[in-house]
Short mmCIF file of C-alpha atoms in Angstrom, two decimals:
data_model
loop_
_atom_site.label_atom_id
_atom_site.label_comp_id
_atom_site.label_asym_id
_atom_site.label_seq_id
_atom_site.Cartn_x
_atom_site.Cartn_y
_atom_site.Cartn_z
CA MET A 1 -151.63 40.51 -65.15
CA LEU A 2 -150.37 44.14 -64.75
CA LYS A 3 -150.17 43.76 -60.96
CA THR A 4 -147.73 40.54 -61.15
CA LEU A 5 -145.57 42.92 -62.92
CA LEU A 6 -144.88 45.52 -60.48
CA THR A 7 -142.40 44.15 -58.09
CA SER A 8 -140.18 43.35 -61.03
CA ALA A 9 -140.90 45.97 -63.37
CA ALA A 10 -142.15 49.11 -61.49
CA ALA A 11 -138.78 50.46 -61.42
CA PHE A 12 -135.73 49.61 -63.86
CA THR A 13 -132.33 48.95 -62.22
CA LEU A 14 -129.36 47.69 -63.50
CA THR A 15 -126.77 48.91 -60.72
CA SER A 16 -127.71 47.70 -56.68
CA GLY A 17 -125.74 50.85 -55.40
CA ILE A 18 -125.38 54.55 -56.56
CA ALA A 19 -122.15 56.00 -56.96
CA ALA A 20 -121.34 59.42 -55.76
CA ALA A 21 -120.91 60.55 -59.50
CA ASP A 22 -124.65 59.54 -60.03
CA TYR A 23 -127.05 62.41 -61.21
CA SER A 24 -130.82 61.83 -60.38
CA LEU A 25 -133.20 63.88 -62.59
CA THR A 26 -137.06 64.15 -62.27
CA ILE A 27 -138.97 64.62 -65.42
CA LEU A 28 -142.52 65.79 -64.86
CA HIS A 29 -144.55 65.35 -68.12
CA THR A 30 -147.99 66.09 -69.77
CA ASN A 31 -149.35 65.32 -73.18
CA ASP A 32 -152.58 65.73 -75.18
CA PHE A 33 -153.87 68.76 -72.73
CA HIS A 34 -156.12 69.66 -75.65
CA ALA A 35 -157.29 73.10 -73.90
CA ARG A 36 -159.11 71.25 -71.07
CA PHE A 37 -158.28 74.19 -68.64
CA GLU A 38 -161.10 74.12 -66.40
CA PRO A 39 -161.94 70.55 -64.65
CA ILE A 40 -163.29 67.70 -66.32
CA SER A 41 -165.70 65.05 -65.17
CA LYS A 42 -164.47 61.23 -65.26
CA TYR A 43 -165.72 60.95 -68.87
CA ASP A 44 -163.15 63.65 -69.86
CA SER A 45 -165.85 66.45 -70.66
CA GLY A 46 -166.86 69.53 -68.91
CA CYS A 47 -167.74 69.21 -65.18
CA SER A 48 -170.13 71.16 -63.31
CA ALA A 49 -169.15 73.80 -60.47
CA GLU A 50 -171.06 71.94 -58.21
CA ASP A 51 -169.58 68.69 -59.05
CA ASN A 52 -166.11 70.53 -58.73
CA THR A 53 -166.86 71.56 -55.09
CA GLU A 54 -168.10 68.42 -54.13
CA GLY A 55 -164.66 66.77 -55.41
CA LYS A 56 -166.14 64.89 -58.46
CA CYS A 57 -163.95 66.30 -61.14
CA PHE A 58 -160.26 65.80 -62.49
CA GLY A 59 -157.85 68.10 -63.74
CA GLY A 60 -158.13 71.57 -64.73
CA TRP A 61 -154.95 73.85 -65.04
CA ALA A 62 -155.82 75.13 -61.34
CA ARG A 63 -154.94 71.53 -60.06
CA LEU A 64 -152.12 71.17 -62.30
CA VAL A 65 -150.11 74.31 -61.10
CA ASN A 66 -150.26 72.59 -57.65
CA ALA A 67 -149.44 69.03 -58.54
CA VAL A 68 -146.25 70.53 -60.38
CA LYS A 69 -145.66 72.50 -57.56
CA ASP A 70 -145.78 69.54 -55.08
CA ALA A 71 -143.87 67.26 -57.59
CA ARG A 72 -140.91 69.73 -57.97
CA SER A 73 -140.84 70.21 -54.07
CA ARG A 74 -139.39 66.26 -53.58
CA SER A 75 -136.63 66.75 -56.43
CA ASN A 76 -133.37 68.43 -56.52
CA ASN A 77 -133.30 68.46 -60.12
CA SER A 78 -136.56 68.46 -62.40
CA ILE A 79 -137.87 69.52 -65.69
CA LEU A 80 -141.50 69.71 -67.26
CA VAL A 81 -142.04 68.87 -70.77
CA ASP A 82 -144.99 68.31 -73.05
CA GLY A 83 -145.58 65.65 -75.44
CA GLY A 84 -147.70 67.99 -77.82
CA ASP A 85 -151.49 68.71 -78.83
CA GLN A 86 -151.98 71.48 -76.19
CA PHE A 87 -154.25 72.76 -79.14
CA GLN A 88 -158.04 72.09 -79.82
CA GLY A 89 -160.52 70.53 -77.69
CA THR A 90 -162.57 73.26 -76.00
CA LEU A 91 -164.08 76.68 -76.68
CA PHE A 92 -160.63 77.92 -74.74
CA TYR A 93 -158.97 76.94 -78.26
CA THR A 94 -161.92 77.83 -80.56
CA TYR A 95 -161.89 81.49 -79.42
CA TYR A 96 -158.31 82.03 -78.22
CA LYS A 97 -156.29 79.72 -80.48
CA GLY A 98 -153.04 79.19 -78.76
CA LYS A 99 -152.83 82.57 -76.52
CA VAL A 100 -154.31 80.51 -73.31
CA ALA A 101 -152.07 77.53 -73.40
CA ALA A 102 -148.92 79.91 -73.93
CA GLU A 103 -149.93 82.19 -70.90
CA MET A 104 -150.41 79.15 -68.74
CA MET A 105 -147.41 77.14 -69.84
CA ASN A 106 -145.13 80.16 -69.61
CA GLY A 107 -146.62 80.31 -65.71
CA LEU A 108 -145.53 76.97 -65.25
CA GLU A 109 -142.11 77.16 -66.54
CA TYR A 110 -142.04 74.46 -69.22
CA ASP A 111 -138.65 73.43 -70.30
CA GLY A 112 -139.78 71.89 -73.62
CA MET A 113 -142.38 70.77 -75.85
CA THR A 114 -142.90 68.77 -79.34
CA VAL A 115 -145.50 69.71 -81.92
CA GLY A 116 -148.56 67.64 -81.87
CA ASN A 117 -150.52 67.12 -84.95
CA HIS A 118 -153.47 69.44 -83.41
CA GLU A 119 -150.92 72.32 -83.35
CA PHE A 120 -151.02 72.38 -87.14
CA ASP A 121 -155.15 72.60 -87.06
CA ASP A 122 -155.23 76.08 -87.99
CA GLY A 123 -152.07 75.96 -90.21
CA PRO A 124 -148.19 77.18 -89.46
CA GLU A 125 -149.04 80.49 -88.54
CA VAL A 126 -150.84 79.90 -85.28
CA LEU A 127 -148.09 77.64 -84.24
CA ALA A 128 -145.67 80.15 -85.17
CA GLY A 129 -147.53 82.74 -82.90
CA PHE A 130 -147.40 80.19 -80.13
CA MET A 131 -143.92 79.78 -80.44
CA ASP A 132 -143.22 83.40 -80.28
CA SER A 133 -145.31 83.73 -77.12
CA VAL A 134 -143.73 81.11 -74.96
CA GLY A 135 -140.32 80.89 -73.16
CA PHE A 136 -139.35 77.64 -73.83
CA PRO A 137 -138.25 75.10 -76.84
CA VAL A 138 -140.87 73.91 -79.05
CA LEU A 139 -139.17 71.22 -81.16
CA MET A 140 -139.76 68.89 -84.12
CA SER A 141 -137.28 66.48 -85.43
CA ASN A 142 -138.72 64.56 -88.24
CA ALA A 143 -139.71 67.74 -90.58
CA ASP A 144 -137.76 69.82 -93.18
CA VAL A 145 -139.78 73.33 -92.39
CA SER A 146 -137.06 75.27 -94.45
CA GLY A 147 -139.93 76.06 -97.40
CA GLU A 148 -142.36 77.00 -94.76
CA PRO A 149 -141.53 80.63 -94.07
CA ALA A 150 -143.57 80.65 -90.72
CA LEU A 151 -141.51 78.47 -89.21
CA ALA A 152 -138.15 78.29 -91.32
CA ASP A 153 -135.26 79.08 -88.71
CA LYS A 154 -137.83 78.84 -86.00
CA LEU A 155 -138.77 75.44 -85.42
CA MET A 156 -135.78 73.60 -84.16
CA LYS A 157 -135.11 69.93 -84.17
CA SER A 158 -133.55 70.01 -80.95
CA THR A 159 -131.94 71.72 -78.35
CA THR A 160 -130.14 71.40 -75.29
CA ILE A 161 -131.20 72.60 -71.36
CA GLU A 162 -128.87 72.68 -68.26
CA ARG A 163 -130.14 71.42 -64.82
CA GLY A 164 -127.89 70.89 -61.91
CA GLY A 165 -124.93 71.46 -63.65
CA GLU A 166 -125.69 68.71 -66.70
CA LYS A 167 -126.67 69.18 -70.20
CA ILE A 168 -129.79 67.55 -71.30
CA GLY A 169 -130.47 66.87 -74.91
CA LEU A 170 -134.21 67.42 -76.22
CA ILE A 171 -135.38 65.99 -79.58
CA GLY A 172 -139.16 66.76 -80.79
CA LEU A 173 -141.16 64.23 -82.80
CA THR A 174 -144.26 64.58 -84.60
CA PRO A 175 -146.57 62.17 -86.21
CA GLN A 176 -145.28 61.40 -89.85
CA ASP A 177 -148.76 61.12 -91.52
CA THR A 178 -149.62 64.54 -89.93
CA PRO A 179 -150.80 66.19 -93.42
CA ASP A 180 -153.57 63.63 -93.23
CA LEU A 181 -154.57 64.69 -89.74
CA ALA A 182 -154.10 68.43 -89.63
CA SER A 183 -153.33 71.14 -91.77
CA PRO A 184 -149.48 71.99 -91.86
CA GLY A 185 -149.64 73.13 -95.53
CA LYS A 186 -147.72 72.06 -98.66
CA ASN A 187 -144.53 73.53 -97.53
CA ILE A 188 -143.41 70.92 -94.80
CA ILE A 189 -141.88 67.67 -95.45
CA PHE A 190 -142.22 65.00 -92.91
CA THR A 191 -139.76 61.94 -92.69
CA ASP A 192 -139.26 58.94 -90.49
CA PRO A 193 -139.28 59.32 -86.89
CA SER A 194 -136.43 56.52 -86.22
CA GLU A 195 -133.77 58.41 -88.78
CA ALA A 196 -134.62 61.85 -87.69
CA VAL A 197 -134.13 60.91 -83.88
CA GLN A 198 -131.19 59.23 -84.54
CA GLY A 199 -129.53 62.02 -86.32
CA GLU A 200 -130.33 64.58 -83.55
CA VAL A 201 -129.03 61.81 -81.42
CA ASP A 202 -125.69 61.90 -83.24
CA LYS A 203 -125.42 65.58 -83.29
CA LEU A 204 -125.95 66.01 -79.52
CA THR A 205 -123.77 63.21 -78.88
CA ALA A 206 -121.18 64.86 -80.80
CA GLU A 207 -121.45 68.19 -78.72
CA GLY A 208 -120.74 66.16 -75.36
CA VAL A 209 -124.62 65.31 -74.51
CA ASN A 210 -125.11 61.95 -72.80
CA LYS A 211 -128.38 62.33 -71.58
CA ILE A 212 -131.13 62.54 -74.08
CA ILE A 213 -135.05 62.62 -73.78
CA VAL A 214 -137.18 62.41 -77.07
CA LEU A 215 -140.51 64.45 -76.63
CA SER A 216 -142.99 62.43 -79.06
CA HIS A 217 -146.20 62.87 -80.33
CA SER A 218 -146.15 59.91 -82.50
CA GLY A 219 -148.25 57.05 -80.13
CA PHE A 220 -147.07 54.40 -78.00
CA VAL A 221 -146.55 51.81 -80.99
CA VAL A 222 -144.19 54.21 -82.82
CA ASP A 223 -142.24 55.20 -79.45
CA LYS A 224 -141.57 51.73 -79.02
CA LEU A 225 -140.10 51.15 -82.59
CA VAL A 226 -137.95 54.39 -82.14
CA ALA A 227 -136.30 53.07 -79.09
CA ALA A 228 -135.57 49.40 -80.75
CA ASN A 229 -134.45 51.08 -83.93
CA THR A 230 -132.41 53.99 -82.37
CA THR A 231 -129.18 54.14 -79.72
CA GLY A 232 -128.51 56.94 -77.45
CA VAL A 233 -132.23 57.93 -76.31
CA ASP A 234 -132.51 57.63 -72.56
CA VAL A 235 -136.05 58.31 -72.16
CA ILE A 236 -139.30 59.05 -74.47
CA VAL A 237 -142.03 61.54 -73.32
CA GLY A 238 -144.92 60.10 -75.19
CA GLY A 239 -148.18 61.43 -76.52
CA HIS A 240 -150.66 61.23 -79.45
CA SER A 241 -152.07 57.87 -78.75
CA ASN A 242 -153.43 58.79 -75.04
CA THR A 243 -151.69 56.17 -73.55
CA LEU A 244 -151.95 55.36 -69.96
CA LEU A 245 -148.65 53.75 -68.60
CA SER A 246 -149.10 53.12 -64.78
CA ASN A 247 -148.30 50.41 -62.11
CA THR A 248 -151.40 51.08 -60.24
CA GLN A 249 -154.51 52.37 -62.57
CA GLU A 250 -156.79 49.52 -63.65
CA ARG A 251 -156.99 50.93 -67.32
CA ALA A 252 -153.34 50.99 -67.91
CA VAL A 253 -151.95 49.72 -71.05
CA ASP A 254 -148.36 48.89 -69.68
CA ILE A 255 -146.39 49.34 -66.75
CA TYR A 256 -144.57 52.80 -66.11
CA PRO A 257 -142.12 53.17 -67.32
CA VAL A 258 -141.77 50.61 -70.33
CA MET A 259 -138.09 49.88 -71.24
CA VAL A 260 -137.34 49.02 -74.65
CA ASN A 261 -133.36 48.14 -74.79
CA ASP A 262 -131.94 50.91 -72.65
CA THR A 263 -134.67 53.40 -73.41
CA ALA A 264 -137.73 54.45 -70.94
CA ILE A 265 -141.08 55.45 -72.36
CA VAL A 266 -143.68 56.73 -70.37
CA GLN A 267 -146.69 58.43 -71.41
CA ALA A 268 -149.54 60.02 -69.04
CA TYR A 269 -153.28 59.58 -70.78
CA ALA A 270 -154.56 62.91 -71.61
CA TYR A 271 -156.55 66.16 -70.76
CA GLY A 272 -154.78 66.91 -67.91
CA LYS A 273 -156.11 64.27 -65.76
CA PHE A 274 -152.38 63.05 -64.75
CA LEU A 275 -149.12 64.58 -64.37
CA GLY A 276 -146.44 62.13 -65.27
CA GLU A 277 -143.52 61.87 -62.79
CA LEU A 278 -140.34 59.71 -63.63
CA ASN A 279 -137.32 59.73 -61.55
CA VAL A 280 -134.12 58.76 -63.44
CA THR A 281 -130.88 58.24 -62.42
CA PHE A 282 -127.51 58.36 -64.45
CA ASP A 283 -124.07 57.39 -64.06
CA ASP A 284 -121.13 59.34 -64.87
CA ASP A 285 -121.22 58.09 -68.76
CA GLY A 286 -124.98 59.09 -69.10
CA LYS A 287 -126.16 55.66 -68.94
CA ILE A 288 -129.69 55.20 -66.89
CA THR A 289 -129.14 53.22 -63.75
CA GLU A 290 -132.62 53.29 -62.42
CA ALA A 291 -135.83 54.56 -63.98
CA LYS A 292 -139.02 54.50 -61.64
CA GLY A 293 -141.97 56.71 -61.12
CA GLU A 294 -146.07 56.99 -61.58
CA PRO A 295 -148.53 59.23 -63.02
CA ILE A 296 -149.86 61.27 -60.34
CA LEU A 297 -153.69 61.45 -60.86
CA ILE A 298 -155.00 64.79 -60.59
CA ASP A 299 -158.32 64.53 -58.82
CA GLY A 300 -160.53 66.15 -56.55
CA GLN A 301 -157.94 65.93 -53.65
CA VAL A 302 -155.40 67.97 -55.72
CA VAL A 303 -156.09 71.81 -54.59
CA GLU A 304 -156.96 74.18 -56.82
CA ASP A 305 -154.72 77.53 -56.93
CA ALA A 306 -156.72 80.49 -56.31
CA ALA A 307 -154.97 82.57 -58.73
CA ILE A 308 -155.28 80.62 -61.66
CA VAL A 309 -159.20 79.49 -60.82
CA SER A 310 -159.68 83.30 -61.15
CA ARG A 311 -157.62 83.73 -64.24
CA ILE A 312 -159.59 80.77 -66.27
CA GLY A 313 -162.64 82.41 -64.92
CA GLU A 314 -161.84 85.70 -66.61
CA LEU A 315 -160.94 83.87 -69.92
CA ALA A 316 -164.24 81.75 -69.86
CA ALA A 317 -166.17 84.71 -69.93
CA PRO A 318 -166.11 85.87 -73.42
CA LEU A 319 -166.68 82.22 -74.40
CA ASP A 320 -170.66 82.78 -73.76
CA GLU A 321 -170.14 84.73 -77.13
CA ILE A 322 -169.54 81.62 -78.67
CA ARG A 323 -172.45 79.75 -76.95
CA ASN A 324 -174.78 82.31 -77.85
CA LYS A 325 -173.70 82.62 -81.40
CA VAL A 326 -176.14 81.34 -84.32
CA VAL A 327 -174.67 79.02 -86.53
CA ALA A 328 -177.62 77.34 -88.40
CA GLU A 329 -181.26 77.31 -88.66
CA ALA A 330 -183.63 74.15 -87.92
CA ALA A 331 -187.03 74.35 -90.27
CA ASP A 332 -188.77 72.03 -87.51
CA THR A 333 -187.85 70.03 -84.04
CA LEU A 334 -184.98 67.74 -84.50
CA ASN A 335 -185.91 65.20 -81.96
CA GLY A 336 -183.07 64.15 -79.93
CA ASP A 337 -185.49 62.56 -76.95
CA ARG A 338 -183.38 59.79 -75.48
CA ASP A 339 -186.64 57.73 -75.08
CA VAL A 340 -186.81 57.88 -79.16
CA CYS A 341 -183.15 57.65 -80.04
CA ARG A 342 -182.27 54.99 -77.99
CA VAL A 343 -184.83 52.59 -79.33
CA GLU A 344 -185.28 53.47 -82.95
CA GLU A 345 -184.20 55.92 -85.89
CA CYS A 346 -184.42 59.53 -84.88
CA SER A 347 -183.88 62.78 -86.99
CA MET A 348 -181.08 64.01 -84.67
CA GLY A 349 -179.39 60.49 -84.78
CA ASN A 350 -179.65 60.83 -88.61
CA LEU A 351 -178.52 64.30 -88.73
CA ILE A 352 -175.28 63.76 -86.57
CA ALA A 353 -174.48 60.33 -88.26
CA ASP A 354 -174.82 62.00 -91.81
CA ALA A 355 -172.78 64.94 -90.71
CA MET A 356 -169.97 62.75 -89.62
CA LEU A 357 -170.14 60.75 -92.55
CA ALA A 358 -170.27 63.89 -94.81
CA ARG A 359 -166.85 65.06 -93.04
CA VAL A 360 -164.82 62.09 -94.05
CA LYS A 361 -166.32 60.94 -97.20
CA ASN A 362 -163.42 61.98 -99.01
CA GLN A 363 -160.93 59.70 -97.10
CA GLY A 364 -163.00 56.66 -98.48
CA VAL A 365 -165.00 56.56 -95.48
CA THR A 366 -168.58 54.91 -96.11
CA ILE A 367 -170.17 54.14 -92.71
CA ALA A 368 -171.03 56.23 -89.65
CA ILE A 369 -172.20 54.82 -86.36
CA ALA A 370 -172.93 56.88 -83.29
CA ASN A 371 -174.05 55.83 -80.14
CA SER A 372 -177.29 57.61 -79.03
CA GLY A 373 -175.94 58.05 -75.30
CA GLY A 374 -173.97 60.83 -77.03
CA ILE A 375 -177.26 62.67 -78.16
CA ARG A 376 -178.33 64.54 -75.07
CA SER A 377 -180.95 67.00 -76.17
CA SER A 378 -183.28 67.96 -79.01
CA ILE A 379 -182.90 71.18 -81.00
CA ASP A 380 -186.20 73.40 -81.57
CA ALA A 381 -187.43 74.80 -84.55
CA GLY A 382 -185.75 78.38 -85.47
CA GLU A 383 -182.51 79.72 -84.90
CA VAL A 384 -179.58 77.20 -83.59
CA THR A 385 -176.82 78.81 -81.47
CA MET A 386 -173.70 76.73 -80.67
CA GLY A 387 -174.65 76.45 -77.16
CA GLU A 388 -177.86 74.25 -78.35
CA VAL A 389 -175.20 72.23 -80.43
CA LEU A 390 -173.01 71.82 -77.59
CA THR A 391 -176.16 70.64 -75.18
CA VAL A 392 -176.89 68.03 -77.96
CA LEU A 393 -173.28 67.11 -77.87
CA PRO A 394 -171.42 68.08 -74.58
CA PHE A 395 -168.62 65.45 -74.32
CA GLN A 396 -166.34 66.71 -76.61
CA ASN A 397 -165.97 63.47 -78.43
CA THR A 398 -163.93 63.69 -81.48
CA LEU A 399 -164.36 62.09 -84.80
CA SER A 400 -162.67 58.73 -85.15
CA THR A 401 -161.65 56.81 -88.44
CA PHE A 402 -160.87 53.31 -88.59
CA GLU A 403 -161.39 50.07 -90.54
CA VAL A 404 -163.36 47.10 -89.67
CA SER A 405 -164.34 43.81 -91.50
CA GLY A 406 -168.17 43.46 -92.28
CA GLN A 407 -168.62 40.94 -89.61
CA THR A 408 -167.55 43.20 -87.26
CA VAL A 409 -170.04 45.82 -88.33
CA ILE A 410 -172.57 43.34 -88.09
CA ASP A 411 -171.05 42.55 -84.45
CA ALA A 412 -171.49 46.09 -83.60
CA LEU A 413 -175.12 46.61 -84.56
CA GLU A 414 -175.88 43.43 -82.54
CA ASN A 415 -174.38 45.06 -79.57
CA GLY A 416 -176.17 48.16 -80.78
CA VAL A 417 -179.40 46.69 -80.26
CA SER A 418 -178.69 44.45 -77.27
CA GLN A 419 -179.98 46.44 -74.52
CA VAL A 420 -183.06 48.37 -76.17
CA GLU A 421 -185.47 47.11 -73.46
CA GLU A 422 -183.21 49.06 -70.85
CA VAL A 423 -183.18 52.12 -73.00
CA LYS A 424 -179.40 52.15 -73.17
CA GLY A 425 -177.20 54.57 -75.11
CA ARG A 426 -175.70 51.90 -76.94
CA PHE A 427 -178.37 51.94 -79.65
CA PRO A 428 -176.60 52.95 -83.19
CA GLN A 429 -177.62 55.83 -85.19
CA VAL A 430 -176.26 55.31 -88.60
CA ALA A 431 -175.29 56.20 -91.77
CA GLY A 432 -174.32 54.69 -95.33
CA LEU A 433 -175.90 51.86 -93.48
CA GLN A 434 -179.55 50.11 -93.62
CA PHE A 435 -180.50 47.28 -91.17
CA SER A 436 -183.37 45.55 -89.45
CA TRP A 437 -183.54 43.84 -86.41
CA ASP A 438 -186.05 41.47 -84.46
CA PRO A 439 -186.51 42.39 -80.93
CA SER A 440 -188.27 38.87 -80.19
CA VAL A 441 -184.70 37.30 -80.40
CA ALA A 442 -182.51 37.08 -77.26
CA PRO A 443 -179.84 39.75 -76.95
CA ASN A 444 -176.82 38.83 -78.51
CA GLU A 445 -178.08 35.77 -80.49
CA GLY A 446 -178.87 37.20 -83.84
CA ARG A 447 -181.43 40.16 -83.40
CA ILE A 448 -179.47 41.74 -86.44
CA GLN A 449 -181.36 40.43 -89.51
CA ASP A 450 -180.52 42.30 -92.66
CA VAL A 451 -177.72 44.71 -93.16
CA SER A 452 -177.32 46.99 -96.25
CA VAL A 453 -174.31 49.28 -97.61
CA LYS A 454 -174.26 51.73 -100.38
CA ASP A 455 -172.94 50.38 -103.75
CA GLY A 456 -173.05 53.51 -105.89
CA ASP A 457 -176.56 54.51 -105.91
CA ALA A 458 -177.83 51.22 -104.96
CA TRP A 459 -177.96 49.42 -101.72
CA VAL A 460 -176.29 45.71 -101.50
CA ALA A 461 -175.93 43.21 -98.78
CA ILE A 462 -172.87 43.62 -96.53
CA ASP A 463 -170.20 41.70 -97.27
CA PRO A 464 -168.93 39.82 -93.92
CA ALA A 465 -165.71 39.47 -95.50
CA ALA A 466 -164.90 42.46 -96.84
CA THR A 467 -163.02 45.85 -95.21
CA TYR A 468 -165.06 48.65 -94.49
CA LYS A 469 -164.10 52.23 -93.64
CA LEU A 470 -166.07 53.60 -90.71
CA VAL A 471 -166.62 56.98 -88.89
CA SER A 472 -167.62 57.15 -85.14
CA ASN A 473 -166.34 59.08 -82.00
CA ASN A 474 -163.58 58.30 -79.92
CA PHE A 475 -165.68 57.24 -77.14
CA VAL A 476 -167.44 54.53 -79.05
CA ARG A 477 -163.90 53.65 -81.07
CA GLY A 478 -162.51 53.00 -77.62
CA GLY A 479 -164.91 50.61 -77.01
CA GLY A 480 -167.61 52.55 -74.98
CA ASP A 481 -171.08 51.63 -74.61
CA GLY A 482 -170.10 47.99 -75.33
CA PHE A 483 -168.31 48.60 -78.81
CA SER A 484 -165.34 46.56 -77.85
CA MET A 485 -164.86 45.08 -81.25
CA PHE A 486 -163.67 48.33 -82.38
CA THR A 487 -160.91 48.77 -80.01
CA THR A 488 -158.55 46.45 -82.15
CA ALA A 489 -159.84 48.20 -85.34
CA ASP A 490 -157.28 48.79 -87.99
CA ASN A 491 -156.19 52.21 -89.23
CA ALA A 492 -157.55 53.87 -86.32
CA TYR A 493 -157.43 57.59 -85.63
CA ASP A 494 -159.20 58.76 -82.77
CA PHE A 495 -158.53 62.70 -82.67
CA GLY A 496 -160.46 64.29 -85.23
CA PRO A 497 -162.40 67.34 -84.89
CA ASP A 498 -164.87 67.85 -82.15
CA VAL A 499 -168.32 66.08 -83.27
CA ALA A 500 -170.23 69.18 -82.09
CA ASP A 501 -168.12 71.63 -84.45
CA VAL A 502 -168.75 68.78 -87.27
CA LEU A 503 -172.52 69.00 -86.67
CA ALA A 504 -172.31 72.80 -86.50
CA GLU A 505 -170.79 73.35 -89.69
CA TYR A 506 -172.85 70.54 -91.66
CA MET A 507 -176.00 72.13 -90.30
CA ALA A 508 -174.88 75.48 -91.68
CA ALA A 509 -174.13 74.19 -95.13
CA ASN A 510 -177.16 72.36 -95.22
CA GLY A 511 -179.83 74.68 -93.67
CA PRO A 512 -182.26 75.27 -92.74
CA VAL A 513 -182.06 71.75 -91.58
CA ALA A 514 -185.59 69.96 -91.72
CA PRO A 515 -185.76 66.50 -89.51
CA TYR A 516 -185.74 63.58 -91.44
CA THR A 517 -186.01 59.66 -90.91
CA ASP A 518 -185.81 57.42 -94.17
CA GLY A 519 -185.84 54.06 -92.95
CA ARG A 520 -182.55 53.30 -92.59
CA ILE A 521 -183.19 51.35 -89.29
CA VAL A 522 -186.28 48.95 -89.23
CA LYS A 523 -187.71 47.08 -86.61
CA LYS A 524 -189.51 43.78 -87.41
#
């Protein structure tokens, strides 16, 4: 269906010709970079030097620099903006916090950025330090920060920049539920996005600004609501939902740009894999007459900037200290062998699932499901380094919470045991859940026999009609390993902490960790 829309919707045009007074602007944009300064694999995780040399990797700041340079050369007037969540996701953030992001973004001369929820992961003070280090405005309209000393009189709701003799208004937008997603503290009051945006649009319009761009870290659904509920917004550069809008990519959620009333909405997935490039033409009154473009895939064909490669290498050197850091102790070998974990309950699977559940239990989550394909190693007895944890969980998957019916849980388990004969990674390791399965039954024909959940201290049969809160990782929640039944889950949030960090912290708090299996998975 996507391809059939291209000829009619790839470009939005209201007029057949362009008058002499029209103004053209190229909006280059990134979002949800999540500290992926080094190249990434097709799975959005780390990519080896060998694979990078062979052109199998994507992204990395060294490629982004040249992609931006090339895009700027195609335009008389361009701006570069970011939709938030530069923070969190790799050891570059763990070690440097926002310092590397500030250095790299300054080097690329960004024109503006909105605050993502992960910019609050280490409190307002780290965000404030980042803002002090960058040479561009960082914005957030839908919050009252006057009571937060670190950000009061520093974090603006909107601003104006000038390009090609024209003023352009920029407005920032952050998830209204950021207090539930990060650590902004108790001094910041988050407010309705549409009302906040309209207030800033009215202010900018009164100042004579008629070209207005919202930098929104609120997700594609909210962006469409803001576009529908406000007037005067020309473009929304999105983030937070890691949505790929494209006219050519098979996995695109929608076309690029999506028009809602007179507002063009764009977003460019995440992790530096794409650089968004939207070309907009305005008439003399600041109305969009044309909006067209396409995210640029930052693949192995994009040449890396040699100076940036060298600098990232320097910055990466101290990260080995983290990789070698002892974070826990194992009382005996924790078995993560694929030939075990992909066919039955295993001690590493139990540990990971229990760690995930413990991290979000205070949110009312009662069930954890982890795919065994995400478990890549065992851990020997003795001291456990962060490097060992990262070897077990190398994919930089994040904690994902969501709500589904009991029947959906059963369907997920059925998928999990459907390819055991092929030792596939979809086999489920679980917590807060017990189930039995019969391999003599044909795949997807009722192998799952009994499923029980905790009710206080007792185990009771799962209710297919009831709603349960689950935790998994973003790969599984997004339909990976055949878990497509989770893609339509309610109240989903896919951008929690790295599962490796969750495991390391759980092991540290509960060590020395002894391996255990307790019959939560029974093969009949």
